[in-house]
Coordinates of C-alpha atoms in Angstrom, one line a residue:
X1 CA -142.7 8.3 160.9
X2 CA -144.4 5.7 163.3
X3 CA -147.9 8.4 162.9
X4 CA -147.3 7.5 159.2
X5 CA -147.5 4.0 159.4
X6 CA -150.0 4.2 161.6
X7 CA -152.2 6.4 159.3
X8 CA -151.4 4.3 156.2
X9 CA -152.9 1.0 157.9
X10 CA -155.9 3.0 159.5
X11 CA -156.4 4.1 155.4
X12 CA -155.3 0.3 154.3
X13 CA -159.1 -1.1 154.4
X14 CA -160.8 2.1 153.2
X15 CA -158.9 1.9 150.2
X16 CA -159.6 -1.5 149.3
X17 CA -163.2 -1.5 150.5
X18 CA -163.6 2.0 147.8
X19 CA -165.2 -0.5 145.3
X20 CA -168.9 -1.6 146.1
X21 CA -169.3 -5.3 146.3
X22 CA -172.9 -4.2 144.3
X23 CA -173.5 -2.3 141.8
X24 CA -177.2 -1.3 140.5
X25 CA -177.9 -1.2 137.2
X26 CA -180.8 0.9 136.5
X27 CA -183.5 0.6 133.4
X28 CA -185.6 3.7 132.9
X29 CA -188.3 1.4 131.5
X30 CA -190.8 -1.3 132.0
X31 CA -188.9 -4.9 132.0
X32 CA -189.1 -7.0 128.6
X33 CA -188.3 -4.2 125.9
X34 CA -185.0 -3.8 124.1
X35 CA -183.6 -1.4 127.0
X36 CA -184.2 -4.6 129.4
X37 CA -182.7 -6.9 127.3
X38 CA -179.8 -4.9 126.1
X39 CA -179.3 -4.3 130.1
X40 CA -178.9 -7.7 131.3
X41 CA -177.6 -9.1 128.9
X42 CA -174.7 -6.7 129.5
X43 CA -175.2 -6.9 133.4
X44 CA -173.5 -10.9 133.1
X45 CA -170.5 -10.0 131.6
X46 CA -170.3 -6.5 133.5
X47 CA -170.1 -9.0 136.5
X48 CA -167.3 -11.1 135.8
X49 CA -165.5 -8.2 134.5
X50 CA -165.9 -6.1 137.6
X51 CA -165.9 -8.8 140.4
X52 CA -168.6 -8.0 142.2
X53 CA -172.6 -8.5 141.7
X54 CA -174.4 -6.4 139.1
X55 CA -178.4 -6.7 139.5
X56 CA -181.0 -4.8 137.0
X57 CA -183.6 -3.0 138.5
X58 CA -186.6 -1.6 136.2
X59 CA -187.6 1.9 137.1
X60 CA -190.0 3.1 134.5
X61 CA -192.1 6.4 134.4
X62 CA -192.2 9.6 132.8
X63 CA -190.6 8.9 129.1
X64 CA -187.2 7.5 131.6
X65 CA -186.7 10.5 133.5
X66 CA -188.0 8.7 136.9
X67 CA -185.3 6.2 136.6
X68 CA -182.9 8.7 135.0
X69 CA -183.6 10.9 137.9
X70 CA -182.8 8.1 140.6
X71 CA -179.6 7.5 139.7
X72 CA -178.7 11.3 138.8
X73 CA -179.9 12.3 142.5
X74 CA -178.0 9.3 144.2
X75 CA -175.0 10.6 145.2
X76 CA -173.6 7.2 144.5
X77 CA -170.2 7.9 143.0
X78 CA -168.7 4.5 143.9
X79 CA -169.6 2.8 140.9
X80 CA -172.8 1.0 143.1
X81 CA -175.6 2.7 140.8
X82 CA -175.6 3.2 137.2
X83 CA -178.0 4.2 134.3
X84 CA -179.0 2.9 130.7
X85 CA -179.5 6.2 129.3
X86 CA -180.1 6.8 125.7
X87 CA -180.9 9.3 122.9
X88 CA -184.4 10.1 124.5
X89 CA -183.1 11.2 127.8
X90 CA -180.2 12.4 127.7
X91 CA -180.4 14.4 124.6
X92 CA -183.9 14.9 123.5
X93 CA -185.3 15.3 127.1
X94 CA -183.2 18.6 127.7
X95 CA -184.3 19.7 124.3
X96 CA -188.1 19.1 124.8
X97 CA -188.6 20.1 128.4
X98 CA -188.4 23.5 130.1
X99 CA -188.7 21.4 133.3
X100 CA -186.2 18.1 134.0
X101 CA -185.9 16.3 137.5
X102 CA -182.1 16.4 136.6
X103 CA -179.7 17.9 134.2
X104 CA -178.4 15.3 132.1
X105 CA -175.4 16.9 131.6
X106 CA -174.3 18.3 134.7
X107 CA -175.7 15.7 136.8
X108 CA -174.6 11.9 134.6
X109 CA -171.0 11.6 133.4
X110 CA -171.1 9.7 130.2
X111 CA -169.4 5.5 130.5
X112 CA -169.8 4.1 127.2
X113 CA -172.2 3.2 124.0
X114 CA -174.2 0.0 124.7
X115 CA -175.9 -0.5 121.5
X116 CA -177.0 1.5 117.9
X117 CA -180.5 0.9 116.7
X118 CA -181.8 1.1 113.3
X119 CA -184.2 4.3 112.4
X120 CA -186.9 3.0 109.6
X121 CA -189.4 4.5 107.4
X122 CA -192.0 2.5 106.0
X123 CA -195.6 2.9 104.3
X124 CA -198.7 1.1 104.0
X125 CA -199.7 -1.9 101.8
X126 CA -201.7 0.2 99.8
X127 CA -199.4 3.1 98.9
X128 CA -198.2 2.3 95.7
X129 CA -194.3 3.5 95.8
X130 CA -191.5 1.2 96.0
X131 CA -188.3 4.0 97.0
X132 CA -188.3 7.6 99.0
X133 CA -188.3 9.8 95.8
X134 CA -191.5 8.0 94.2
X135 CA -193.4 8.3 98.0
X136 CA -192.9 11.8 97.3
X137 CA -194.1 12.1 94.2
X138 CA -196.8 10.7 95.8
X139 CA -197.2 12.7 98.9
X140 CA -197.3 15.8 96.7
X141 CA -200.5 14.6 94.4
X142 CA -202.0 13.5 98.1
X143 CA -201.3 16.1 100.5
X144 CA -204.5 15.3 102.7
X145 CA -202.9 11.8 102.9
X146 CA -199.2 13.3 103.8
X147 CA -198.9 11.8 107.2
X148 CA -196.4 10.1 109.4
X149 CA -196.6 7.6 112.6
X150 CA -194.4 8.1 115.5
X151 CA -194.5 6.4 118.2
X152 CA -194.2 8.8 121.3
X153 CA -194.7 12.7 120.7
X154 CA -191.0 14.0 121.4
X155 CA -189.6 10.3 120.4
X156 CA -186.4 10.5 118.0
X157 CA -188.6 8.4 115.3
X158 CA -191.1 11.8 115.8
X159 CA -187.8 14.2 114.6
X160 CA -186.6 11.9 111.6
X161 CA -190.1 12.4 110.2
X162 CA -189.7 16.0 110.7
X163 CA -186.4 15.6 108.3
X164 CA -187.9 14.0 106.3
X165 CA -190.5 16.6 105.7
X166 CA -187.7 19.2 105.2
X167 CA -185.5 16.7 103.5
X168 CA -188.2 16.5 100.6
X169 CA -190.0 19.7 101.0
X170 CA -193.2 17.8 101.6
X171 CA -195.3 19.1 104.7
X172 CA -196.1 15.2 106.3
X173 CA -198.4 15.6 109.4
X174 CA -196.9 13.9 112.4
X175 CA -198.9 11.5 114.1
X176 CA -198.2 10.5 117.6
X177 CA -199.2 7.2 119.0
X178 CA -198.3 6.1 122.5
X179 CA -196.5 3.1 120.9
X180 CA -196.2 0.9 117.9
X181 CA -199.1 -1.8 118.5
X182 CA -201.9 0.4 117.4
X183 CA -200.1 2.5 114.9
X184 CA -199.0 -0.8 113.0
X185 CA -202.3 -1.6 113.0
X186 CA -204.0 1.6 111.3
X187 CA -200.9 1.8 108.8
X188 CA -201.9 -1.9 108.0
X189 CA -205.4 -0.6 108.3
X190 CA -205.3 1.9 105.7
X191 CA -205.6 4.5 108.1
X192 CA -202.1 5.9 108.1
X193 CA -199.9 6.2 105.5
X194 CA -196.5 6.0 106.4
X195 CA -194.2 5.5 109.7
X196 CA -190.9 6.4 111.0
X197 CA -190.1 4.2 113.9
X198 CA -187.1 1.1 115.0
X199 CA -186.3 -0.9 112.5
X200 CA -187.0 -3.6 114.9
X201 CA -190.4 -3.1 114.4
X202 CA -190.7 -1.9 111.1
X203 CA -189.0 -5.4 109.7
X204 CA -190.7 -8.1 110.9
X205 CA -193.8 -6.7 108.9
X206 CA -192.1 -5.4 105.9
X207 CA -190.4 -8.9 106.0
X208 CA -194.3 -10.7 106.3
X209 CA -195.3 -8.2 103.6
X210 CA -198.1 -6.4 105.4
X211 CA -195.9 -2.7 105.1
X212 CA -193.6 -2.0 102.6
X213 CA -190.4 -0.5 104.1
X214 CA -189.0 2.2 102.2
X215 CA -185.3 3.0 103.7
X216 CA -183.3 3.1 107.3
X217 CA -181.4 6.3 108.3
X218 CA -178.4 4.3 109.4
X219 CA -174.8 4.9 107.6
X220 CA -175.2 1.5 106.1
X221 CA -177.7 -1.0 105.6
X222 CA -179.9 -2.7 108.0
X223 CA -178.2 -5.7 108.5
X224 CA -181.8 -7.2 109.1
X225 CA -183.0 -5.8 106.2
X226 CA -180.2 -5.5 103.3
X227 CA -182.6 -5.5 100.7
X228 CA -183.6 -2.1 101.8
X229 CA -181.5 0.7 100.7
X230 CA -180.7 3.9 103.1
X231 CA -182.0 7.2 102.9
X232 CA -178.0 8.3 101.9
X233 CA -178.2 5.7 98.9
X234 CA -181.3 7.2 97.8
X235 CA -180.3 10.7 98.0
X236 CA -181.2 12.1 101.0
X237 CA -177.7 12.2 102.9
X238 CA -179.7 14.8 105.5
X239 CA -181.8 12.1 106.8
X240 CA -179.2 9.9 108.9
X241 CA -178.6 8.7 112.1
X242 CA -179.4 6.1 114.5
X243 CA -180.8 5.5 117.9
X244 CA -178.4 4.2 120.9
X245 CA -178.1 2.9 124.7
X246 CA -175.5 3.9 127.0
X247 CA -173.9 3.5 129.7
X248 CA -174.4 6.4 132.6
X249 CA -172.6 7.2 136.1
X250 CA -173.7 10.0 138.8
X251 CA -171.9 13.1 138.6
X252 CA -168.4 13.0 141.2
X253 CA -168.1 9.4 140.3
X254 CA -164.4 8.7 140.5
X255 CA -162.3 9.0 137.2
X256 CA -160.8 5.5 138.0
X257 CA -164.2 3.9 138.7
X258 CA -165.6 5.2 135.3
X259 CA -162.7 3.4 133.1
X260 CA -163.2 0.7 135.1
X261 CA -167.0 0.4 133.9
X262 CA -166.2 1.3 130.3
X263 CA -163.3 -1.4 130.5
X264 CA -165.9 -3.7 131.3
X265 CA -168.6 -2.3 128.8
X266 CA -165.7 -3.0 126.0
X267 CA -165.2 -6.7 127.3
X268 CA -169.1 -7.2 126.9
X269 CA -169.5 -5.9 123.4
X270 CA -167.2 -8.6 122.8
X271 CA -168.5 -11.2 124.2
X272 CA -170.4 -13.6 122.4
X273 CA -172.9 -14.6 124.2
X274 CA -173.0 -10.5 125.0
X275 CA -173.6 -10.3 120.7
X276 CA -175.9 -13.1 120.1
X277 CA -178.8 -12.0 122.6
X278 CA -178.7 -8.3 121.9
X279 CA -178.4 -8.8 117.8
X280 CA -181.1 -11.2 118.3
X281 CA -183.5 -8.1 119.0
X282 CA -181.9 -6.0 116.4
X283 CA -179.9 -4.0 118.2
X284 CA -175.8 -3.4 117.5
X285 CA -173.5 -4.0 120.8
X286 CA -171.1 -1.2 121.3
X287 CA -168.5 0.2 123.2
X288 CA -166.2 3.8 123.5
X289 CA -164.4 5.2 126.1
X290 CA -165.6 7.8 128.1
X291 CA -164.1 10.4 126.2
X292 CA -165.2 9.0 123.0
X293 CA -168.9 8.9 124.8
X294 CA -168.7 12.2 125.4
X295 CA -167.9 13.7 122.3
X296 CA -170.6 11.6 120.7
X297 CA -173.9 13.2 123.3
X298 CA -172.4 16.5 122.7
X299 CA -172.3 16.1 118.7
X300 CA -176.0 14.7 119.0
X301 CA -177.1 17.6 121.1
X302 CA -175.5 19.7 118.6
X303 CA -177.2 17.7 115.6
X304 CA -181.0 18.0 117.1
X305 CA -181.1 21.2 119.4
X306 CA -181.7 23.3 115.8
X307 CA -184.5 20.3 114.7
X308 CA -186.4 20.0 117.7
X309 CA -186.1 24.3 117.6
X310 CA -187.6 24.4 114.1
X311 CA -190.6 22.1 115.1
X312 CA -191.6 24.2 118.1
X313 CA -192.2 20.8 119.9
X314 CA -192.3 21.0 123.8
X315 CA -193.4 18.7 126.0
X316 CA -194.1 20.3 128.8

């Protein structure tokens, strides 16, 4: 009995010192875009929930997959490293690559939603359709001009136009662009004729009337853009979806530690301050258990794998 005791007070402090008085929170991408944002905006209230200090670092390179890979690779399973993962990485990547740095399913174990963003399609000033079925009409009189902006090859903005294609039996030519600047500026130009891309940066120029957005692929309506019907209202019930953020831990995390971060998560999507800074950029605070997480990755795989097949799109 007394070796007992003894063992449960050498244990005492190792039990209570399990949680990290640190925790990591890592971006896969440059700091100042809606990842960032979303991330420490979240990384506040992620702090008071858990107790202990929650810093974003920024760890961009390759598409996400550098800073995907650090925290995959860590080995930190006591809750002292964790990842903003999203649609991109951890379902798309697996999808597009033959070669990954890290499994995203084996080697992450899904926390929680972050966010939903808005999927847009939107044409040039010059186009002269005002809904999805008149554009094509239009596309079928123009094929040379059938085309589509994306804004990274392999991007989930680069598959909805693919849907879209199949969707309305039209054969649109994707586009790739390394971004939105310059592919805003030749579908203002005249020199694209449509693009599928956030709504975030769709709207502000459909709003200053410079593109003419045509529909979102969300369930509903954009809030940011209400006047704008979906691609369900207008008939094509195919063509839905949004993108997301989430919430990642290494593999072997412990089960307890993972509640404990989506507890926190839900506490954030909650919080006001949490709301106003990430709606402010368009995007939709969210929350799920891990479970709930779960389920929701494997139905996306499940949703794109036979997409990203049928376009023979690989990125390495």
């Amino acid at each position: 009995m007394k070796k007992l005791l003894l063992l449960a007070v050498v244990l005492l402090p190792l039990s209570v010192s399990a949680q990290p008085s640190l925790t990591r929170f890592i971006v896969p991408y440059p700091p100042g875009g809606g990842t960032d944002i979303t991330a420490r905006a979240y990384a506040e209230a992620l702090r008071v929930a858990l107790k202990r200090n929650v810093i974003v670092e920024n760890r961009a390179g390759a598409g996400g997959q550098v800073g995907a890979a650090s925290v995959a690779k860590s080995g930190a399973t006591d809750g002292s490293m964790i990842l903003l993962g999203n649609v991109a990485i951890n379902v798309l990547a697996p999808l597009t690559h033959r070669q990954l740095q890290f499994d995203p399913v084996k080697d992450l174990v899904p926390v929680s939603l972050l966010g939903r963003l808005d999927i847009a399609f939107g044409v040039g000033p010059d186009i002269p359709v005002k809904n999805v079925k008149e554009f094509v009409a239009w596309a079928k009189v123009h094929p040379a001009q059938s085309n589509f902006g994306h804004p990274a090859a392999g991007s989930l903005p680069h598959f909805f136009g693919l849907l879209l294609g199949k969707a309305t039996g039209i054969d649109l030519l994707a586009v790739p662009y390394k971004g939105s600047p310059a592919m805003n500026n030749d579908l203002m130009g005249g020199q694209l004729t449509s693009v599928m891309n956030a709504a975030t940066d769709v709207i502000p120029l459909h709003k200053a009337g410079r593109i003419r957005m045509l529909a979102s692929a969300g369930e509903q309506r954009s809030r940011m853009a209400s006047d704008v019907p979906t691609f369900i209202e207008q008939g094509f019930p195919e063509i839905r979806g949004t993108s997301w953020f989430g919430l990642f831990a290494p593999a072997g995390t412990a089960p307890d530690e993972v509640q404990r971060l989506s507890e926190a998560v839900r506490k954030g999507a909650a919080d006001p301050q949490v709301r106003k800074v990430v709606e402010a950029i368009g995007i939709d605070p969210a929350a799920s258990s891990p479970e709930e997480f779960a389920k929701f990755i494997e139905a996306e795989r499940v949703r794109w794998a036979p997409v990203v097949k049928a376009s023979g799109f690989t990125a390495d």
